[in-house]
PDB file of C-alpha atoms in Angstrom:
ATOM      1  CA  UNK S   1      -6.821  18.716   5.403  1.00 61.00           C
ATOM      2  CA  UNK S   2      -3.690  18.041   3.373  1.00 80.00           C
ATOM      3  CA  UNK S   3      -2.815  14.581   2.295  1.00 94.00           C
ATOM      4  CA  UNK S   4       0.068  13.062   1.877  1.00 97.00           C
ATOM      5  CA  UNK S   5       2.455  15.264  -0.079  1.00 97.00           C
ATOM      6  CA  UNK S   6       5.739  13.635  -2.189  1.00 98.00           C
ATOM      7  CA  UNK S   7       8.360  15.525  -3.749  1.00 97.00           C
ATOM      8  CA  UNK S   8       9.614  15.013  -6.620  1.00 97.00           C
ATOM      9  CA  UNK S   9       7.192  13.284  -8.688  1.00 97.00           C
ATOM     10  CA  UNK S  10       9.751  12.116 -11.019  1.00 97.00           C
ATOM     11  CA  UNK S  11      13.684  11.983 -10.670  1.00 97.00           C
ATOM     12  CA  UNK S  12      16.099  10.199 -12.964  1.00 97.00           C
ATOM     13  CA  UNK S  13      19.465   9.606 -11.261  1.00 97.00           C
ATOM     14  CA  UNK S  14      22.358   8.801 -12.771  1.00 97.00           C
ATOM     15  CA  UNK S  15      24.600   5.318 -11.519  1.00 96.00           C
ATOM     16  CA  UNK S  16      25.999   6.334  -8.318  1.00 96.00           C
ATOM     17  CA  UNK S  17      24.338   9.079  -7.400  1.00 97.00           C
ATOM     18  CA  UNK S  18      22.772  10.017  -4.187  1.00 97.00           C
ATOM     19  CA  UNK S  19      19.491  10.690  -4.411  1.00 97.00           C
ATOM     20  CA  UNK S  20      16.530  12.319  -1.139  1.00 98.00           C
ATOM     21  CA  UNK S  21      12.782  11.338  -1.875  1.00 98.00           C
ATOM     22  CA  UNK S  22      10.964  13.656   0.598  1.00 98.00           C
ATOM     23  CA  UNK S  23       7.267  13.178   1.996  1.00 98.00           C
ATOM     24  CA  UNK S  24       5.308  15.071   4.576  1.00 97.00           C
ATOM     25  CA  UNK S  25       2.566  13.238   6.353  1.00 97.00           C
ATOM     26  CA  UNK S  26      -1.037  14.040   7.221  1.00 96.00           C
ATOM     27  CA  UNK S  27      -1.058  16.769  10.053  1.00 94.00           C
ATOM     28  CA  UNK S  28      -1.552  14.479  12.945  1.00 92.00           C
ATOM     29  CA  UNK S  29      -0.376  11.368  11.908  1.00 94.00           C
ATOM     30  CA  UNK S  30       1.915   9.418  14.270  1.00 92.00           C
ATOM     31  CA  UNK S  31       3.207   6.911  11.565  1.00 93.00           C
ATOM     32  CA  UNK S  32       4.878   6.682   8.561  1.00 95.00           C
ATOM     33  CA  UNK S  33       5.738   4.420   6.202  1.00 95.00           C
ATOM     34  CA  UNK S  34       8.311   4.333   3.321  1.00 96.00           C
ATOM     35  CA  UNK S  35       7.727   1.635   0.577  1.00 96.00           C
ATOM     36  CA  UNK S  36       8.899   0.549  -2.770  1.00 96.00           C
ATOM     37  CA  UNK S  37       6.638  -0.359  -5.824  1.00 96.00           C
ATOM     38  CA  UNK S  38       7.491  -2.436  -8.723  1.00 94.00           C
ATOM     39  CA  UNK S  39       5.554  -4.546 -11.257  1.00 90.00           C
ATOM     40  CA  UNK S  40       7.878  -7.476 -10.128  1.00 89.00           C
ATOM     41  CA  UNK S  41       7.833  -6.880  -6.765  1.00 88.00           C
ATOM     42  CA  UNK S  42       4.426  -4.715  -5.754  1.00 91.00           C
ATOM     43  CA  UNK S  43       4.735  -3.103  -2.860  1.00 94.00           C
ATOM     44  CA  UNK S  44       7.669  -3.828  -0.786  1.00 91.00           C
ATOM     45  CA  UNK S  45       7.917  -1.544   2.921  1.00 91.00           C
ATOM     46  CA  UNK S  46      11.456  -0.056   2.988  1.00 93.00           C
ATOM     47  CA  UNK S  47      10.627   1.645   6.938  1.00 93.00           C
ATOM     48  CA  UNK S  48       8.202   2.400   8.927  1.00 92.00           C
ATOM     49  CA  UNK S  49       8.243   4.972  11.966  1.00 93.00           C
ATOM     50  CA  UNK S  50       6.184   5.895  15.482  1.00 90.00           C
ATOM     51  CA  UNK S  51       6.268   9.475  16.532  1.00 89.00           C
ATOM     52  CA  UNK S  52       9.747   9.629  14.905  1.00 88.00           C
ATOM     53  CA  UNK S  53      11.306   6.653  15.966  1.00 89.00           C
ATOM     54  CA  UNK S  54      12.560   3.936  13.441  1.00 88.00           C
ATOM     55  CA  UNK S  55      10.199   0.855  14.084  1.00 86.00           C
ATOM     56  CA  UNK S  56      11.135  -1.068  10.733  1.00 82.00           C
ATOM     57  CA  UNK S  57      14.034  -0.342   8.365  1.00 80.00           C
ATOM     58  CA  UNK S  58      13.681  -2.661   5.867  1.00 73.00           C
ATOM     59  CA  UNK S  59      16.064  -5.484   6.555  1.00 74.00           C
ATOM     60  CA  UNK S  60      17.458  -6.359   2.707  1.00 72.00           C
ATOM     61  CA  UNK S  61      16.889  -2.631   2.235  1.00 70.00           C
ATOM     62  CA  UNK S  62      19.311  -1.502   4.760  1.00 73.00           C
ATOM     63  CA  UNK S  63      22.679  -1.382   2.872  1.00 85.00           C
ATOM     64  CA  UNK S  64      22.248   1.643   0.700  1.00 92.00           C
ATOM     65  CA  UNK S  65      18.429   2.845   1.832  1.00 94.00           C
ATOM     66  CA  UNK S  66      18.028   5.334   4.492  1.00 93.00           C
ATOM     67  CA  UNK S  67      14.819   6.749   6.187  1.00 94.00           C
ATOM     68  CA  UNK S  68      14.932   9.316   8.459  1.00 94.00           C
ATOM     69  CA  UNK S  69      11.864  11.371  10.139  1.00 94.00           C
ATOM     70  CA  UNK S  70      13.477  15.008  11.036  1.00 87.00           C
ATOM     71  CA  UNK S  71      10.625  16.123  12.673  1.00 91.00           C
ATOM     72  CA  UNK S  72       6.983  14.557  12.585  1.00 89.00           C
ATOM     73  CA  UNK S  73       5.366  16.755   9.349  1.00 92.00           C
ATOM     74  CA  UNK S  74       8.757  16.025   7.494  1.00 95.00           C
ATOM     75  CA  UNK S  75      10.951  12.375   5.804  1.00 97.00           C
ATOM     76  CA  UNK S  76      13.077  12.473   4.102  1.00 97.00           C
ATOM     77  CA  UNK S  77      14.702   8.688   2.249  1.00 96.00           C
ATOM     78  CA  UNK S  78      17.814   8.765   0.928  1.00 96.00           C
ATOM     79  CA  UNK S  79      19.090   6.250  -1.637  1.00 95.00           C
ATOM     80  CA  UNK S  80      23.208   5.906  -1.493  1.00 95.00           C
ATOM     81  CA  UNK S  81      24.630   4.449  -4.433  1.00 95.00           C
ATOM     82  CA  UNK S  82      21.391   4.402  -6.389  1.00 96.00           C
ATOM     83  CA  UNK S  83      21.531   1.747  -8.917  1.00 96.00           C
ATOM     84  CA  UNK S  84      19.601   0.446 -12.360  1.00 96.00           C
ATOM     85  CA  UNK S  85      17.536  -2.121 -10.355  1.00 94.00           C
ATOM     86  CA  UNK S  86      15.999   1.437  -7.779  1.00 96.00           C
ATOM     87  CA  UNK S  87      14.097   2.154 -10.607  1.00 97.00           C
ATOM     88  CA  UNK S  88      10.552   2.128  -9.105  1.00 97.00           C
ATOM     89  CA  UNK S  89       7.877   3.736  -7.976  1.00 98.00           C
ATOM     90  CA  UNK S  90       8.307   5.119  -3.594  1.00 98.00           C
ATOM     91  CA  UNK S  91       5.757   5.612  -1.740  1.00 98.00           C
ATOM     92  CA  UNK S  92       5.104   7.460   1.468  1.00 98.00           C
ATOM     93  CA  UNK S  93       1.926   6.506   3.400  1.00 97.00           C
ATOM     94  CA  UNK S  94       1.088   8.348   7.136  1.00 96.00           C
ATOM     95  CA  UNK S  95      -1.201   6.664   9.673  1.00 93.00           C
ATOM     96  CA  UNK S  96      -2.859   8.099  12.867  1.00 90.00           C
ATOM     97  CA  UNK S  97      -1.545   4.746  14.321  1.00 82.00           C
ATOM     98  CA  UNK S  98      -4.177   4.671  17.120  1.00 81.00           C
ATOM     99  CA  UNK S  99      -4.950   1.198  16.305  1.00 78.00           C
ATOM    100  CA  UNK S 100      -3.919  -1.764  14.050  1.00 77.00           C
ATOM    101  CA  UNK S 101      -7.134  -1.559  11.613  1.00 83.00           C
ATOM    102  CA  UNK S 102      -6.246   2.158  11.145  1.00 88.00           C
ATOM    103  CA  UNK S 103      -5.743   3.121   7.264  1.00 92.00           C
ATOM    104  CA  UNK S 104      -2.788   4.234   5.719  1.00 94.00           C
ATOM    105  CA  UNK S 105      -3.253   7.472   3.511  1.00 96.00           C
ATOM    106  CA  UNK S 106      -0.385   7.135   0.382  1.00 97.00           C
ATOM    107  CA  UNK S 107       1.367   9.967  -1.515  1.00 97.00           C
ATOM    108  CA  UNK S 108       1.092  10.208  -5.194  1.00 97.00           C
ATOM    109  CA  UNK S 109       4.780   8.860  -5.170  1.00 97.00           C
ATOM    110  CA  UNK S 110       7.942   9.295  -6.556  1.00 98.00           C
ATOM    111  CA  UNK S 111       8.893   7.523  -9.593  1.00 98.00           C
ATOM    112  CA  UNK S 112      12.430   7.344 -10.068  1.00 98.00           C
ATOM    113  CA  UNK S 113      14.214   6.318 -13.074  1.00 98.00           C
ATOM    114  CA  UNK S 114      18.265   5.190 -12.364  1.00 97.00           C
ATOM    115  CA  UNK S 115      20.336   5.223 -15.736  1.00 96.00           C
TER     116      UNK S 115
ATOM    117  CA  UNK Q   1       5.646 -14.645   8.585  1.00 86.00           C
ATOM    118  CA  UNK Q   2       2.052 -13.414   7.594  1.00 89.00           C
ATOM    119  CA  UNK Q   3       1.107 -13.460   3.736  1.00 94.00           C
ATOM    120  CA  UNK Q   4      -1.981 -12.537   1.428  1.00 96.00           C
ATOM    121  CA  UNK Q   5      -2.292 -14.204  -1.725  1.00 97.00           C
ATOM    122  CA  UNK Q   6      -4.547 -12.571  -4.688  1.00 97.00           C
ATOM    123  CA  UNK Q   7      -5.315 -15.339  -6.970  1.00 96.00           C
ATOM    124  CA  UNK Q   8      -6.107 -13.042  -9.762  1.00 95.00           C
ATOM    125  CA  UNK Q   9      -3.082 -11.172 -11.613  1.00 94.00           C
ATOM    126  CA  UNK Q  10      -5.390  -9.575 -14.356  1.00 96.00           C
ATOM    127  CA  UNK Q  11      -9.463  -9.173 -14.760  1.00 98.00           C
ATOM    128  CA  UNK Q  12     -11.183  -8.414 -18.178  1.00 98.00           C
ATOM    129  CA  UNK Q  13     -14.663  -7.529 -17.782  1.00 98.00           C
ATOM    130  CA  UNK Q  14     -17.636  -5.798 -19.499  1.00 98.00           C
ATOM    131  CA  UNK Q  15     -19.936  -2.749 -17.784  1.00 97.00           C
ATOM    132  CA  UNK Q  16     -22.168  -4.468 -15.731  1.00 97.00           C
ATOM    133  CA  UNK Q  17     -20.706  -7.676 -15.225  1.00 98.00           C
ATOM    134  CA  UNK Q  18     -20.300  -9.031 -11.399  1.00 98.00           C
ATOM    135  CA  UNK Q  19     -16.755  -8.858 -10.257  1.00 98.00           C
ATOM    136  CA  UNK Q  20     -14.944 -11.057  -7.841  1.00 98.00           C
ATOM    137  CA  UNK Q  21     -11.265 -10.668  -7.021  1.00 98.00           C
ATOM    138  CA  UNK Q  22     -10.131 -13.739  -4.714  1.00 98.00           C
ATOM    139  CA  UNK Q  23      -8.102 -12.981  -1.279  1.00 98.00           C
ATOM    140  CA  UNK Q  24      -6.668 -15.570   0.969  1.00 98.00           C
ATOM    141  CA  UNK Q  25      -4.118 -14.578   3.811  1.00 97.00           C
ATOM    142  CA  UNK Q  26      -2.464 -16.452   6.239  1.00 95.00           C
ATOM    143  CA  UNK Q  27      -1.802 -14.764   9.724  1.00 91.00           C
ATOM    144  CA  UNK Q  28      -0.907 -16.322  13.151  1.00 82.00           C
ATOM    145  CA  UNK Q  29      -2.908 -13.544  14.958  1.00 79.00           C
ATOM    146  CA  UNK Q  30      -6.374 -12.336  14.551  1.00 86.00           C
ATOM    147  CA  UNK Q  31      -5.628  -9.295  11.312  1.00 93.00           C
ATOM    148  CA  UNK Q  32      -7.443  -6.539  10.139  1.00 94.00           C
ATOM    149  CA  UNK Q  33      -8.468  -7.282   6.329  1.00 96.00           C
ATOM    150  CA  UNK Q  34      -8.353  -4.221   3.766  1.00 97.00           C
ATOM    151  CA  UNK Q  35      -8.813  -3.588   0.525  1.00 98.00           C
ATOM    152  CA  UNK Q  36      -7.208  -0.429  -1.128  1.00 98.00           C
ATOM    153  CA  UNK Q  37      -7.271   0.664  -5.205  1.00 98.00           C
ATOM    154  CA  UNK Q  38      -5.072   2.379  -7.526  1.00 97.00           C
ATOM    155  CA  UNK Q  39      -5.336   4.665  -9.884  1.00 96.00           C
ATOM    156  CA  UNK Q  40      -2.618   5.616 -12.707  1.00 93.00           C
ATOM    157  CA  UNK Q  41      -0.522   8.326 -11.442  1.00 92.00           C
ATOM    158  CA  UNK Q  42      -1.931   8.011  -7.806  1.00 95.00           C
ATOM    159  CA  UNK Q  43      -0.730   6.140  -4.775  1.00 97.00           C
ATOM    160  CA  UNK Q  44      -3.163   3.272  -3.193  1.00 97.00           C
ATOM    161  CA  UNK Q  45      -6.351   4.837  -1.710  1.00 97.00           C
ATOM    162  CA  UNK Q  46      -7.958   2.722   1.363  1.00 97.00           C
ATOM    163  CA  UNK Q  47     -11.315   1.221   0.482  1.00 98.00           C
ATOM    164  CA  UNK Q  48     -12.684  -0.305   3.503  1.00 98.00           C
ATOM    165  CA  UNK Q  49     -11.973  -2.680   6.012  1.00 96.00           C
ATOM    166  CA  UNK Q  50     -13.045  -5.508   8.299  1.00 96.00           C
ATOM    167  CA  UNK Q  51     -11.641  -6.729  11.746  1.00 93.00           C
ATOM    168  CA  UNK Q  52     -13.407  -9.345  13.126  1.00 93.00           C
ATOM    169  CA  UNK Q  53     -14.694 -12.781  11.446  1.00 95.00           C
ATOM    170  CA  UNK Q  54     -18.328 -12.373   9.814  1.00 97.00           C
ATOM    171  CA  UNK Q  55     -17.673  -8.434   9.599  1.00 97.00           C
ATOM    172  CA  UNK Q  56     -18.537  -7.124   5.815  1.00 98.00           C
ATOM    173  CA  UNK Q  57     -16.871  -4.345   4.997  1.00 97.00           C
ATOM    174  CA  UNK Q  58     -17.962  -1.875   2.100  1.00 98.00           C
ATOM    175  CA  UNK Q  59     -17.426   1.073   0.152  1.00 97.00           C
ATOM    176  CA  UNK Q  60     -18.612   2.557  -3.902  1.00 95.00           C
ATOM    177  CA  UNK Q  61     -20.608  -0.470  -4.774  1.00 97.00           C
ATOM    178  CA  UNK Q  62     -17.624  -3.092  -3.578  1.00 98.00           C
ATOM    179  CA  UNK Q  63     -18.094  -5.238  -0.678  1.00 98.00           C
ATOM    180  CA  UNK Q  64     -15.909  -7.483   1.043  1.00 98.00           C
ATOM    181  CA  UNK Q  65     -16.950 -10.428   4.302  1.00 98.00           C
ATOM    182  CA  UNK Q  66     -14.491 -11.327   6.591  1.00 97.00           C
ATOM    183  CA  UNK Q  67     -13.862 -15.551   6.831  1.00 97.00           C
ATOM    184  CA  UNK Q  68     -12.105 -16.680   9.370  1.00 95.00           C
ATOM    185  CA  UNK Q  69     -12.897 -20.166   8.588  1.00 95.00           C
ATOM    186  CA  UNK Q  70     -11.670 -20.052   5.330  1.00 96.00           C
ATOM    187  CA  UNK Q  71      -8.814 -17.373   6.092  1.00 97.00           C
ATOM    188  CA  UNK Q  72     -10.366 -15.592   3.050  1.00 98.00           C
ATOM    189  CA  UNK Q  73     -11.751 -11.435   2.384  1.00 98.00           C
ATOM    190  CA  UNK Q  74     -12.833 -12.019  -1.320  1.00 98.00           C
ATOM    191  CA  UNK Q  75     -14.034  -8.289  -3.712  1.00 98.00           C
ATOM    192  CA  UNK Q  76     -16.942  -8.507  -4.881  1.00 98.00           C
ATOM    193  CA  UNK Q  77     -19.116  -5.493  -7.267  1.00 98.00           C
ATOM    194  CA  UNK Q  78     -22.384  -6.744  -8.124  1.00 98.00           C
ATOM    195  CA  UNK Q  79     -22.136  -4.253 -11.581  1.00 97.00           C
ATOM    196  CA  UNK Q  80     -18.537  -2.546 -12.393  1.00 98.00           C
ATOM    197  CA  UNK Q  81     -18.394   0.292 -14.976  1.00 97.00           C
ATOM    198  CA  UNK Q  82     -15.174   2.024 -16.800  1.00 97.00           C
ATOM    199  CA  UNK Q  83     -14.450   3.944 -14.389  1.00 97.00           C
ATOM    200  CA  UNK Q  84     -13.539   0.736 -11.919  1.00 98.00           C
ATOM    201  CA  UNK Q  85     -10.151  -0.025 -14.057  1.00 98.00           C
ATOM    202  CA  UNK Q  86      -7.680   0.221 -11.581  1.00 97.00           C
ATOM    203  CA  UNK Q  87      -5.546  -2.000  -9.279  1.00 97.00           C
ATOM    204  CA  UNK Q  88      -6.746  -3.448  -6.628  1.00 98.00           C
ATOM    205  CA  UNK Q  89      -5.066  -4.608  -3.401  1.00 98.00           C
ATOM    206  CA  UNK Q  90      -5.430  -6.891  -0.648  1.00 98.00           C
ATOM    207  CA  UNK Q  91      -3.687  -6.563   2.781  1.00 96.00           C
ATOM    208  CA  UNK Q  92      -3.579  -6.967   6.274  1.00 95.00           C
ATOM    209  CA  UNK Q  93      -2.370  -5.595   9.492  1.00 92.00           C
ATOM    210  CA  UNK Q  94      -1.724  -8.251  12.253  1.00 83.00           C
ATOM    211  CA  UNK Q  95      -2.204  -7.334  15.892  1.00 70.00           C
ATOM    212  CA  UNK Q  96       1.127  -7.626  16.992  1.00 68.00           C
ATOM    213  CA  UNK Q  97       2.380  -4.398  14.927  1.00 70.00           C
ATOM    214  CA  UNK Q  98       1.120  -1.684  12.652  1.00 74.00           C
ATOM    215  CA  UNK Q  99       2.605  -3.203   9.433  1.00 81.00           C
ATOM    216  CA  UNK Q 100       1.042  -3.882   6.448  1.00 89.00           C
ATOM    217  CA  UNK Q 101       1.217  -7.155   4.726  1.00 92.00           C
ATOM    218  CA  UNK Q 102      -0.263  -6.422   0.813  1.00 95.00           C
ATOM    219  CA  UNK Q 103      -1.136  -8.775  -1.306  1.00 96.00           C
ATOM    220  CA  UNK Q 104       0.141  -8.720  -5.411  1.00 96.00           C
ATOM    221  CA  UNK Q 105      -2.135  -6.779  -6.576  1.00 96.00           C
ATOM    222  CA  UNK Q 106      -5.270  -7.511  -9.199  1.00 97.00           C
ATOM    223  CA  UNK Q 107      -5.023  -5.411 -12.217  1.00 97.00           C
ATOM    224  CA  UNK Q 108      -9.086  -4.550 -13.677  1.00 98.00           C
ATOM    225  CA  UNK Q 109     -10.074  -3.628 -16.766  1.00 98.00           C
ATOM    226  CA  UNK Q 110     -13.484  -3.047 -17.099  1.00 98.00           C
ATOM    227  CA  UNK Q 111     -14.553  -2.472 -20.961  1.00 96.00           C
ATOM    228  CA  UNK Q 112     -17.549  -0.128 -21.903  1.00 92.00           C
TER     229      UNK Q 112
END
C-alpha cells in the first residue's frame, strides 16, 4: 500500500502569496490531519477531518489557513496571505480512525520557505 | 486541556549506552500513550503504543510501560546505536476525540 503522499516537498512563496499544500491519504483511511512543524513550536494541528467533514480547524489558525478534503484520497490546505512567520515544515497524517489508540501514518511533508 | 511534557530537549549518548527519554502527560480521561520518531527529511513514524495502565508497549529494541499512577510513559533502549539519532516524540490521544496531543519532542544523538 501507498503511504501518505505530500506535494510539493519544498515551496518558497513570496509575501502575499497564496499558496495549496496537497496530501493524499492512505487508501482507506477515514481521517486526516493537517499540522504545522516548527523548532519553536513542534508540532502544532492546523485541522483535522472524519470521512470529509471538518472536525477541527485550528482555532488561531483559522484567519488565513484553510483545509479542505475534496474527496476522501485527496486535501488540499491553502495558506492566504502567506507570511515570513509560515515558514515551516506541514504535515499531513491519515488515520483509519476506528478507534482512539489508532496510529497516524505522516507524509514526508512540505517545507515551505515565505520570503 | 490535555498536555505531555518531555523533560528532555536534547540526548548525547555513546553506542551502547541505556537510553531513557522522560514523558509525563496530563489528561482528564483515560489516553492512549504513543511514542513516534523522526528521521531528517521524513515525517514522524508511529513506534508503538499503550492504552491501559501497566500495558508496555514496544517496538526495535525501545520499550515504553504505561503509569497511571504516576501519569508517566517514559523511552527506554537498553543499548542504542548510530542509527537511533533521530527525534523522538511523545503523545496522546484522549478518549473523548481522535486528536493528538504531542509532546516537544527529544532530539538523540547517539555517537559511534
Amino acid at each position: 500500500d501507498a503511504g501518505v503522499t505530500q506535494t510539493p516537498r519544498h515551496e518558497v512563496a513570496e509575501k502575499g502569496q497564496t499558496i495549496i499544500l496537497k496530501c493524499e491519504p492512505v487508501s482507506g483511511h477515514n481521517d486526516l490531519f493537517w499540522y504545522r512543524q516548527t523548532k519553536i513550536q513542534g508540532l502544532e494541528l492546523l485541522s483535522y477531518f472524519r470521512s470529509k467533514s471538518l472536525m477541527e480547524d485550528g482555532g488561531a489558525f483559522k484567519d488565513r489557513f484553510k483545509a479542505e478534503m475534496l474527496n476522501s484520497s485527496f486535501s488540499t490546505l491553502k495558506i492566504q496571505p502567506t507570511e515570513p512567520k509560515d515558514s515551516a515544515v506541514y504535515l499531513c497524517a491519515s488515520s483509519l480512525g476506528d478507534k482512539y489508540y489508532a496510529e497516524q501514518f505522516f507524509g514526508p511533508g512540505t517545507r515551505l520557505t515565505v520570503l | 486541556g490535555d498536555s505531555v511534557t518531555q523533560t528532555e530537549g536534547q540526548v548525547a549518548l555513546s553506542e551502547e549506552d541505556f537510553l531513557t527519554i522522560h514523558c509525563n502527560y496530563s489528561a482528564s480521561g483515560y489516553p492512549a500513550l504513543f511514542w513516534y520518531v523522526q528521521y531528517p527529511g521524513e515525517g514522524p513514524q508511529f513506534l508503538f503504543r499503550a492504552s491501559r495502565d501497566k500495558e508496555k508497549g514496544s517496538s526495535r529494541g525501545f520499550e515504553a510501560t504505561y503509569n497511571k499512577e504516576a501519569t508517566s510513559f517514559h523511552l527506554q533502549k537498553a543499548s542504542v546505536q548510530e542509527s537511533d539519532s533521530a527525534v523522538y516524540y511523545c503523545a496522546l490521544s484522549d478518549g473523548g476525540n481522535y486528536k493528538y496531543v504531542f509532546g516537544a519532542g527529544t532530539r538523540l544523538k547517539v555517537i559511534a
